CSV table of C-alpha atoms and ligand atoms in Angstrom, one decimal:
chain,number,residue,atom,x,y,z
S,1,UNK,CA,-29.3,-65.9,-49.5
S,2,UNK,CA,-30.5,-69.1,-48.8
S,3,UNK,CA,-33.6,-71.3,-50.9
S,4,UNK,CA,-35.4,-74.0,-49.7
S,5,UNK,CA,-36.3,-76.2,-52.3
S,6,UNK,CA,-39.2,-78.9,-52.7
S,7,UNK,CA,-39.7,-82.0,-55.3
S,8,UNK,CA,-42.7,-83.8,-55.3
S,9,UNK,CA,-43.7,-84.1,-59.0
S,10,UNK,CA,-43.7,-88.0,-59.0
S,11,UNK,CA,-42.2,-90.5,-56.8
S,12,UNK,CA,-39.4,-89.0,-55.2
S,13,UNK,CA,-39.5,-86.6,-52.0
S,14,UNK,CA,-37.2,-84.0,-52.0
S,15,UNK,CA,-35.6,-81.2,-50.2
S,16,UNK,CA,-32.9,-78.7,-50.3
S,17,UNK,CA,-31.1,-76.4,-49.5
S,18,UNK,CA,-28.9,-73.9,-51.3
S,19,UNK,CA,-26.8,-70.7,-50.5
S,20,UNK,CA,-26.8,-68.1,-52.8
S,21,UNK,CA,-26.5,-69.2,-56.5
S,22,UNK,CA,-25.0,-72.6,-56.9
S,23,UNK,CA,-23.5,-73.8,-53.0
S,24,UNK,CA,-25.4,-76.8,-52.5
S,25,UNK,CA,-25.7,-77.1,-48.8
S,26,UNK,CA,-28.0,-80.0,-48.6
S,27,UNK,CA,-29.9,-82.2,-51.3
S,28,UNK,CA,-32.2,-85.4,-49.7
S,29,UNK,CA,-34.1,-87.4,-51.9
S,30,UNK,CA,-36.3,-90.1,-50.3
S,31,UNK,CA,-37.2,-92.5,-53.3
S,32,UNK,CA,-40.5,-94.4,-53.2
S,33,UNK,CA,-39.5,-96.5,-55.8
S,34,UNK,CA,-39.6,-99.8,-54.0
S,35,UNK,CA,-43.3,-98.9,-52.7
S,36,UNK,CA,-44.5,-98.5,-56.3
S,37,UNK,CA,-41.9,-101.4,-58.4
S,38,UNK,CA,-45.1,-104.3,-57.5
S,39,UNK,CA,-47.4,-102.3,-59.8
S,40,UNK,CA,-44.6,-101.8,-62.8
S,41,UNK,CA,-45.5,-97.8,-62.1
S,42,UNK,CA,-46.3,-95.2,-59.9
S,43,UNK,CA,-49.7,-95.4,-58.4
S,44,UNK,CA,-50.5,-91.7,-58.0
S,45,UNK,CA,-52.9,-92.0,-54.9
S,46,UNK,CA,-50.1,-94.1,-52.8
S,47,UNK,CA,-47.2,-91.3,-54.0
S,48,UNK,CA,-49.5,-88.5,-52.7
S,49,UNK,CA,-50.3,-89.9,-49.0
S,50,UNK,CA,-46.4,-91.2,-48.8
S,51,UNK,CA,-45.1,-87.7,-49.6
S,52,UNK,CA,-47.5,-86.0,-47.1
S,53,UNK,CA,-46.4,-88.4,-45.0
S,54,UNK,CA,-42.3,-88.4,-45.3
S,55,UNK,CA,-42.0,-84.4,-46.7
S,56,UNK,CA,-41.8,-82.7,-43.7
S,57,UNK,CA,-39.2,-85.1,-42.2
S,58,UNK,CA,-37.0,-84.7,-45.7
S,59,UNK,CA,-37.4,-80.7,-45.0
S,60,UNK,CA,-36.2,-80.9,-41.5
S,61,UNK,CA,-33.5,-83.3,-42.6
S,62,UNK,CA,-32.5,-81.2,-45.0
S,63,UNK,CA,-32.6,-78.0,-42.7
S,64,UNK,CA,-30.3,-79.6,-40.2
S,65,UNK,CA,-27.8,-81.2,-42.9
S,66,UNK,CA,-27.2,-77.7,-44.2
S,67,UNK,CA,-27.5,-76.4,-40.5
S,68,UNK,CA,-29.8,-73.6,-41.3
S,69,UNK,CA,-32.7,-72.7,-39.2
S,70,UNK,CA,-36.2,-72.3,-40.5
S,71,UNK,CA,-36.0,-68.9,-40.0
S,72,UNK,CA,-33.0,-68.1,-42.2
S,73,UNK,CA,-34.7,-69.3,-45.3
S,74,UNK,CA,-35.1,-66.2,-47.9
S,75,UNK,CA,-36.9,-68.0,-50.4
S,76,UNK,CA,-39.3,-71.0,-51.3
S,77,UNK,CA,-39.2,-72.6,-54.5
S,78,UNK,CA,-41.5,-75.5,-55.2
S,79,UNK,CA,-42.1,-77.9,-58.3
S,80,UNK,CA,-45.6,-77.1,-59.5
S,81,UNK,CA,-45.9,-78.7,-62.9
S,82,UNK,CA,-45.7,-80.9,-65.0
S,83,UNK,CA,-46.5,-84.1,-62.9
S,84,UNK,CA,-48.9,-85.9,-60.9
S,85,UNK,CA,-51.4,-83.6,-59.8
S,86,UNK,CA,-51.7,-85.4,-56.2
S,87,UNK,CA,-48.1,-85.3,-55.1
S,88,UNK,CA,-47.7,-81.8,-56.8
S,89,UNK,CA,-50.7,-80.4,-54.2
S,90,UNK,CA,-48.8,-81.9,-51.2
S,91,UNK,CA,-45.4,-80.3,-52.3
S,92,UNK,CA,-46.5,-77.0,-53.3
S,93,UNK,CA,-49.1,-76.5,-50.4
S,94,UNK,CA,-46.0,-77.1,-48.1
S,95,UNK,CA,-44.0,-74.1,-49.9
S,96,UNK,CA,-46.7,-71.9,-49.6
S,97,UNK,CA,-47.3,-72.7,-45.9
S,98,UNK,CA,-43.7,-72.0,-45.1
S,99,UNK,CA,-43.3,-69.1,-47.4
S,100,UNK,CA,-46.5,-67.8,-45.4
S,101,UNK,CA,-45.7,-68.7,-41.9
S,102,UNK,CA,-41.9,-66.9,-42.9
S,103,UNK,CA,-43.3,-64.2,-44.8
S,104,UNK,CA,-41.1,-64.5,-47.4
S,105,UNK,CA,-41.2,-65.0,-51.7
S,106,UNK,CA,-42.5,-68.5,-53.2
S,107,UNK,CA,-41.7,-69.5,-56.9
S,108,UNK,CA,-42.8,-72.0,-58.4
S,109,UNK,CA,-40.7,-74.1,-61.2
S,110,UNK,CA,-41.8,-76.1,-63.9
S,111,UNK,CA,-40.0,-79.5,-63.3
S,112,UNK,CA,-38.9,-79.7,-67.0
S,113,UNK,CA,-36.9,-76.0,-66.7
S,114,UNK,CA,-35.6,-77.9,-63.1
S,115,UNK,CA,-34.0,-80.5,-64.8
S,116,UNK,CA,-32.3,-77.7,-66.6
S,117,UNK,CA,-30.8,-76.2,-63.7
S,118,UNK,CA,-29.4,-79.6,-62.9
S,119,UNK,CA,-27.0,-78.5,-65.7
S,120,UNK,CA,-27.0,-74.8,-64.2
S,121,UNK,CA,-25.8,-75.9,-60.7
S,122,UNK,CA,-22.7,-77.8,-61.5
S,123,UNK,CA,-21.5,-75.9,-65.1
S,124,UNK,CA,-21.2,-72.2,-64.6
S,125,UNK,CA,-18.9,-72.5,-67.3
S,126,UNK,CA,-21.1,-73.8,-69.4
S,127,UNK,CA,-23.6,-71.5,-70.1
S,128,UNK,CA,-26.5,-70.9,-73.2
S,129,UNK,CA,-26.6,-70.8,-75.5
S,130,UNK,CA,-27.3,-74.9,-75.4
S,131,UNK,CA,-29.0,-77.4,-76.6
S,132,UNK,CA,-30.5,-79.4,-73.7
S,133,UNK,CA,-31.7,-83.0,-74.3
S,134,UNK,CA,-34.1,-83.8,-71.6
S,135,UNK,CA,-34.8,-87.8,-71.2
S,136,UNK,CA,-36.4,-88.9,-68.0
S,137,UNK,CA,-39.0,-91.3,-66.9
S,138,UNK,CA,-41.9,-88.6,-68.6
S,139,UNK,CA,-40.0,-86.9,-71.3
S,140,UNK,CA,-38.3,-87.1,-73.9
S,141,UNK,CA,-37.6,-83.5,-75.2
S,142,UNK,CA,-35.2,-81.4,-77.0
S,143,UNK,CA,-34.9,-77.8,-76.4
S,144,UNK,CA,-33.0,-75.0,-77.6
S,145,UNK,CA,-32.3,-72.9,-74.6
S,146,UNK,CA,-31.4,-69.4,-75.5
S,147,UNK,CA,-30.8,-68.5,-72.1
S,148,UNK,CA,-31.9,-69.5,-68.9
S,149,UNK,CA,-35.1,-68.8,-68.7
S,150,UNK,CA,-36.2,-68.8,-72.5
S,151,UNK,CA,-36.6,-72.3,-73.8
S,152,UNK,CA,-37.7,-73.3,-77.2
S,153,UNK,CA,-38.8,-77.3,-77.4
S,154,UNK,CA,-38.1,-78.4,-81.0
S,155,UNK,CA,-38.6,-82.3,-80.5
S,156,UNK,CA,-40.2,-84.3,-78.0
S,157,UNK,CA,-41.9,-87.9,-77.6
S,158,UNK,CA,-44.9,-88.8,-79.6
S,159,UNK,CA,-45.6,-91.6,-77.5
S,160,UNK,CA,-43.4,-93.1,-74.8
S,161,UNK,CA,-40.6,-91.5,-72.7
S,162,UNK,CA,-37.3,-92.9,-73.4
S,163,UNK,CA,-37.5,-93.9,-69.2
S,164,UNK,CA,-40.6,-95.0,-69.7
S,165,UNK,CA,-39.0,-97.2,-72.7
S,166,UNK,CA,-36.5,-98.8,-70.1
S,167,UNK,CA,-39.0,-99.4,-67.7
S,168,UNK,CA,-41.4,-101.1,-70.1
S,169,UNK,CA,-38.7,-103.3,-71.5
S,170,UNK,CA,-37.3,-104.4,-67.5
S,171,UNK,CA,-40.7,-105.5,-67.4
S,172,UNK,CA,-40.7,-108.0,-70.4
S,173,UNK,CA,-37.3,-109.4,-68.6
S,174,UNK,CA,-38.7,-109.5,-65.0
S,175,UNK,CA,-36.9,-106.2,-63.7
S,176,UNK,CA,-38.5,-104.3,-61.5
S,177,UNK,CA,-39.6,-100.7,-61.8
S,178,UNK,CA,-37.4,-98.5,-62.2
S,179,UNK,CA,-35.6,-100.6,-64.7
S,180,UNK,CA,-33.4,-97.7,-66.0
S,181,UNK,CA,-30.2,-98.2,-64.3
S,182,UNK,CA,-30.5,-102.4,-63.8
S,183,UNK,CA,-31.1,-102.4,-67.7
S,184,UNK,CA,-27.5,-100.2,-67.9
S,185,UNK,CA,-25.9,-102.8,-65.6
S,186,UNK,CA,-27.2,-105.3,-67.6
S,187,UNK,CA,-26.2,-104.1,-71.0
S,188,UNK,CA,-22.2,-104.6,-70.0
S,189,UNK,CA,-22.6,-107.8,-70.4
S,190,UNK,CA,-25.1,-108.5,-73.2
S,191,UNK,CA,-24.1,-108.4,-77.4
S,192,UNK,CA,-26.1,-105.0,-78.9
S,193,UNK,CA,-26.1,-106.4,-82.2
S,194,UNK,CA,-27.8,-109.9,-81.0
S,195,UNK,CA,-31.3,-108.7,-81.8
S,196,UNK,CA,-32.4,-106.4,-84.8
S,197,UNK,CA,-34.2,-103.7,-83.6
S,198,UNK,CA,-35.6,-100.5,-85.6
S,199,UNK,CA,-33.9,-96.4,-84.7
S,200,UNK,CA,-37.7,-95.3,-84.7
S,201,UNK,CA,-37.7,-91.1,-86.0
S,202,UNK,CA,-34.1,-91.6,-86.9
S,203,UNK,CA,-33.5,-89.5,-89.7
S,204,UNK,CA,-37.3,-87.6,-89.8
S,205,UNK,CA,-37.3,-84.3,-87.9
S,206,UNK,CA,-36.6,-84.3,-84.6
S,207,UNK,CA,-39.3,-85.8,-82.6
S,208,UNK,CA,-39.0,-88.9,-80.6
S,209,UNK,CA,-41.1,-92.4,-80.8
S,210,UNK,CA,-40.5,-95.1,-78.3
S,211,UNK,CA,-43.2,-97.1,-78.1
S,212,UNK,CA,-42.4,-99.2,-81.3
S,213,UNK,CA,-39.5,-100.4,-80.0
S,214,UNK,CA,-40.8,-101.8,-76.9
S,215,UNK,CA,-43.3,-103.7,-78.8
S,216,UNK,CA,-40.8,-104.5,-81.6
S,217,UNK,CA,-38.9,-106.3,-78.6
S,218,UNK,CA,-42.3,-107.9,-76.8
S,219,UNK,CA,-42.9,-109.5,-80.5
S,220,UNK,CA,-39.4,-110.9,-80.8
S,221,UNK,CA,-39.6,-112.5,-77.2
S,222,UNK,CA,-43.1,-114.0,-77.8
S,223,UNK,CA,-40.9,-116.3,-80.8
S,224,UNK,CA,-37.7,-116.5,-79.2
S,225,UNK,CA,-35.3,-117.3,-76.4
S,226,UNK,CA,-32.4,-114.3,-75.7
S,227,UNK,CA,-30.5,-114.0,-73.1
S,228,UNK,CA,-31.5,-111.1,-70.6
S,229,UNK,CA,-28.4,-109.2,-71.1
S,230,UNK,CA,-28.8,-109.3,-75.3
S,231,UNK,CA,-32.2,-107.9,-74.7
S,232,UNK,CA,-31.2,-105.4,-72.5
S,233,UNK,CA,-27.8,-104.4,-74.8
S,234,UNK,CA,-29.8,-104.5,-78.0
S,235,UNK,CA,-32.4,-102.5,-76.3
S,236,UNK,CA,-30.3,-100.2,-74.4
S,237,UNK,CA,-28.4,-99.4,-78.2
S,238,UNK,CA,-31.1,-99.3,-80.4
S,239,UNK,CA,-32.1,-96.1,-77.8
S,240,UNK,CA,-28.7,-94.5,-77.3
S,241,UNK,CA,-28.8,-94.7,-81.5
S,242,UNK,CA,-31.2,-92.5,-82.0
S,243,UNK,CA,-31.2,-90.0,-79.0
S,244,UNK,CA,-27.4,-89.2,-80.2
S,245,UNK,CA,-28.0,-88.9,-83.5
S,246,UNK,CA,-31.2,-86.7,-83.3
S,247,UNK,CA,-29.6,-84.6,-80.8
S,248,UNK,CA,-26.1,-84.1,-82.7
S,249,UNK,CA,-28.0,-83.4,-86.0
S,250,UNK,CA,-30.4,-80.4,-84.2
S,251,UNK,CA,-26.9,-79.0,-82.6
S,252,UNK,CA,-25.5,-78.9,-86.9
S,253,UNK,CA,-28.6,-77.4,-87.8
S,254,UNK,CA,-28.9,-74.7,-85.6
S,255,UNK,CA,-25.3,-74.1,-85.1
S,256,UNK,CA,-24.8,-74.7,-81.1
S,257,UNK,CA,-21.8,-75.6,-79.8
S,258,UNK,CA,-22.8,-76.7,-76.5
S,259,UNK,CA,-25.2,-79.8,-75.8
S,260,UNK,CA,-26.0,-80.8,-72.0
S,261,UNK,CA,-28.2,-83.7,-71.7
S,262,UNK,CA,-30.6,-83.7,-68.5
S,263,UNK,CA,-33.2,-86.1,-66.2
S,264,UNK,CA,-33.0,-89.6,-65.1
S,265,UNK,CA,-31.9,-91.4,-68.5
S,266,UNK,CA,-28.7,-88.9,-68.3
S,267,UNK,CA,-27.4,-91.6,-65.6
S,268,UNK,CA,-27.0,-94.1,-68.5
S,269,UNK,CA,-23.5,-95.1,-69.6
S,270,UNK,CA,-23.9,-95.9,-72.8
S,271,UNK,CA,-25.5,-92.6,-73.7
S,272,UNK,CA,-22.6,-91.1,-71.8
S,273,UNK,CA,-19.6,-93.0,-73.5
S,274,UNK,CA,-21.4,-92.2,-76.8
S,275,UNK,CA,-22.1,-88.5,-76.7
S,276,UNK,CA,-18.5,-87.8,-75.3
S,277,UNK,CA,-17.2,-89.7,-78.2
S,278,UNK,CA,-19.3,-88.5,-80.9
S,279,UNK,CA,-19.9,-84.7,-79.4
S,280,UNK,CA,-15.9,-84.1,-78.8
S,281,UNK,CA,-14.9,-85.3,-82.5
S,282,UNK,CA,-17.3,-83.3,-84.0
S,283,UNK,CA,-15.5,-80.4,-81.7
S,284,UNK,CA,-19.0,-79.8,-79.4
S,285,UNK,CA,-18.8,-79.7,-75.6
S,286,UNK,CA,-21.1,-81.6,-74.1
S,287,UNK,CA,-22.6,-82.0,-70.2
S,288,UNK,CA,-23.3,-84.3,-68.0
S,289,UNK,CA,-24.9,-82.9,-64.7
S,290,UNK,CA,-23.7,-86.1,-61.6
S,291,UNK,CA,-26.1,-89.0,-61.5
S,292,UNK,CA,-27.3,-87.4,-58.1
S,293,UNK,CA,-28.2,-84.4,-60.4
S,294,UNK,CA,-30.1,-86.4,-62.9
S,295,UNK,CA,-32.9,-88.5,-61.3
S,296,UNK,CA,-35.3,-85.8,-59.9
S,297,UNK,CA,-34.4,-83.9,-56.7
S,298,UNK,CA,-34.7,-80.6,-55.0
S,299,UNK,CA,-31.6,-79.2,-55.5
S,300,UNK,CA,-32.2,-78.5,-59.2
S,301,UNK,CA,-35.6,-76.6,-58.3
S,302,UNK,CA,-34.0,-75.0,-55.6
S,303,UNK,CA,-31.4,-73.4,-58.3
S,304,UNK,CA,-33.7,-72.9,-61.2
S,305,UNK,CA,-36.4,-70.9,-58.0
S,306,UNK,CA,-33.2,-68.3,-56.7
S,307,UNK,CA,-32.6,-67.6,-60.2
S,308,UNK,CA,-36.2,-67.1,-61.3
S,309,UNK,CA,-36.8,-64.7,-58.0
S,310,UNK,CA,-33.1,-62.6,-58.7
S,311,UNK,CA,-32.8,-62.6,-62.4
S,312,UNK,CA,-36.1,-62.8,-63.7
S,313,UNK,CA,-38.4,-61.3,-60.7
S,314,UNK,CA,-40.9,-64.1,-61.1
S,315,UNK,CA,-42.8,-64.1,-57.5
S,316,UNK,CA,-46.0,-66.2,-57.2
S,317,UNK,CA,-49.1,-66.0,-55.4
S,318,UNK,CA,-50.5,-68.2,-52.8
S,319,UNK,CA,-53.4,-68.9,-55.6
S,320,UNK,CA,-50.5,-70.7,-57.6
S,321,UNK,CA,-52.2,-74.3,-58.6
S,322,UNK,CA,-50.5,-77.3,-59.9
S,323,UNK,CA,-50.6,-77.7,-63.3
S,324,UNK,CA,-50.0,-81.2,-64.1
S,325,UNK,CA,-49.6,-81.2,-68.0
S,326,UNK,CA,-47.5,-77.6,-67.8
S,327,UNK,CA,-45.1,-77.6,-71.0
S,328,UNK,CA,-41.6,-75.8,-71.1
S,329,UNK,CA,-43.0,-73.1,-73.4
S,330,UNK,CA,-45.4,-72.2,-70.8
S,331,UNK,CA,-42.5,-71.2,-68.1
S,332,UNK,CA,-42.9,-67.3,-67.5
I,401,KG4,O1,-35.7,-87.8,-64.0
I,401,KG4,P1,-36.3,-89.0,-63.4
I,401,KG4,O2,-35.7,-89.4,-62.0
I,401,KG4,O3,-37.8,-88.9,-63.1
I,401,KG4,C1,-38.7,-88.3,-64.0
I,401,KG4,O4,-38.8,-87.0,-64.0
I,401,KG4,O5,-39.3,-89.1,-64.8
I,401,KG4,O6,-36.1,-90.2,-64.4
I,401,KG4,C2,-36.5,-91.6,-64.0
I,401,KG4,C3,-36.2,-92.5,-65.2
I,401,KG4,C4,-36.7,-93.9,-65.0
I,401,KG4,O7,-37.5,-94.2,-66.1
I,401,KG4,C5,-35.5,-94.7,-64.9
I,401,KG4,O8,-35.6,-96.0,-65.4
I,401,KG4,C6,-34.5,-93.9,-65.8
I,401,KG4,O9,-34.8,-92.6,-65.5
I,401,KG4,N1,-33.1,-94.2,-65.5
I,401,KG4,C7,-32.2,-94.7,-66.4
I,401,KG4,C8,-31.0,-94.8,-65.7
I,401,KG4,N2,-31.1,-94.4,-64.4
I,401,KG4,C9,-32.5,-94.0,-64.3
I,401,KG4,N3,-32.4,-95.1,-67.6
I,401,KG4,C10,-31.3,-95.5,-68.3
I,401,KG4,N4,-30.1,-95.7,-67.7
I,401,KG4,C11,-29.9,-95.4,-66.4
I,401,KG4,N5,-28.7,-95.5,-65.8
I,402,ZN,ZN1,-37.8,-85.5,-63.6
């Protein structure tokens, strides 16, 4: 069986292809990163007219990487929420035309459960129950997944994403957007303990709140001079802190042995090197999908839309909208 997959949520384009449950037979992902870094963001009107115009060249791409004709595809499985509600419409009305034009199934996967399947693809030994901590450039979420399929968010950002974090504080230092993995680079060389910085949340419940920090750190540069690698260590701990504490504490409480953490902030060594540590002595297993895996692609929808269609029958209609605020608990 073979699923053609399509990402479009925010900045990246993306397509793939995958046989049956988990062979990956082709996974591009054009970045517009360096069209949107000038603005510190995304600008959502130029990320929906440059995936109208690159997407159909990433689909045939992907198509003749995995050397599958159109016509073989069995299934169409298409991001349709949460995300920007522009480059959403060009991804998903591209599924459904294909699906059409093949006559076969579309399904369309909330990003957030995607991310999820990252973890899905590459671990079919590890399998739920698990608790999945979800950190990318728009989340910042904890969720208890029972099973594939039936998710239950127990934390999650009150204000900034912890990518969103990174991003923000690259700015202050002159890096440009995305700051995520430059601010990791950085950090090897910088002394975490040569600015104070608050654990925001740390020991209360097990929601998230970034924002403070980033504005802890703006205040502490308006007064002083650091060195861009301090900044970006002390930053880069003060976040890894409280992300692998919250998340170890919620896998005591509720007794789960297996912790995979997901999305774009995943990449990040630190947060790595920390949860292997701290996760292994305390006897947990924990998962790290490849950094491929972690920044958004089409393979992960392409894994969570076969499994949606074979396990769970979900088939959607050609009336399916974006839904650009769609939470996790919303996933049928
Ligand atoms: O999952 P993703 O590709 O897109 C969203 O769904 O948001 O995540 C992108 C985010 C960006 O904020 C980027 O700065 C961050 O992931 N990121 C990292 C690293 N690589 C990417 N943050 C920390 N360390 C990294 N190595
Ligand atoms: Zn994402």
């Amino acid at each position: 069986m073979f699923t053609l997959g399509i990402e479009t949520s925010c900045d990246e384009t993306a397509a793939a292809v995958l046989a049956d449950e988990r062979r990956l037979l082709a996974n591009i992902i054009y970045s517009q990163a360096g069209l949107h870094s000038k603005y510190g963001g995304v600008v959502p009107e130029i990320a929906s007219r440059n995936h109208l115009k690159k997407l159909p060249f990433i689909i045939k791409e992907a198509l003749e990487r995995a050397e599958v004709d159109i016509s073989q595809i069995d299934l169409v499985g298409a991001t349709y929420g949460p995300g920007l509600v522009g480059p959403l419409l060009v991804g998903l009305s591209a599924a459904k035309g294909i699906a059409y034009a093949l006559k076969r199934p579309l399904v369309g996967v909330n990003h957030l459960e995607g991310h999820i399947f990252a973890h899905y693809l590459e671990y079919p030994q590890g399998p739920p129950p698990l608790l999945a901590l979800l950190v990318s450039g728009g989340h910042t979420n904890l969720i208890r997944v029972e099973r594939y399929g039936d998710y239950r968010t127990i934390g999650r950002t009150r204000d900034d994403a912890a990518g969103e974090a990174f991003d923000k504080v690259g700015k202050l230092i002159g890096i440009d957007y995305p700051a995520g993995a430059a601010i990791d680079r950085l950090s090897k060389e910088g002394d975490p303990e040569a600015i104070a910085l608050p654990r925001p949340m740390l020991n209360t419940g097990y929601d998230f709140s970034f924002a403070g920090l980033k504005t802890a750190m703006a205040y502490f540069l308006k007064e002083h001079r650091a060195k861009r690698e301090d900044v970006a260590a002390s930053f880069q701990r003060a976040v890894v802190d409280v992300l692998v504490a919250k998340t170890l504490r919620a896998a005591a409480e509720f007794k789960i042995k297996k912790i995979a953490a997901v999305g774009g902030v995943a990449a990040n060594s630190e947060l790595r090197a920390r949860f292997r540590r701290e996760a292994e002595a305390l006897g947990l297993e924990i998962y790290f999908p490849s950094s491929i895996l972690c920044t958004d692609n089409a393979a992960m929808i392409a894994a969570a839309a076969r499994f949606k269609y074979e396990e769970l029958g979900q088939e959607d209609p050609m009336t399916l909208s974006p839904e650009p605020s769609l939470e996790l608990s919303h996933t049928r």
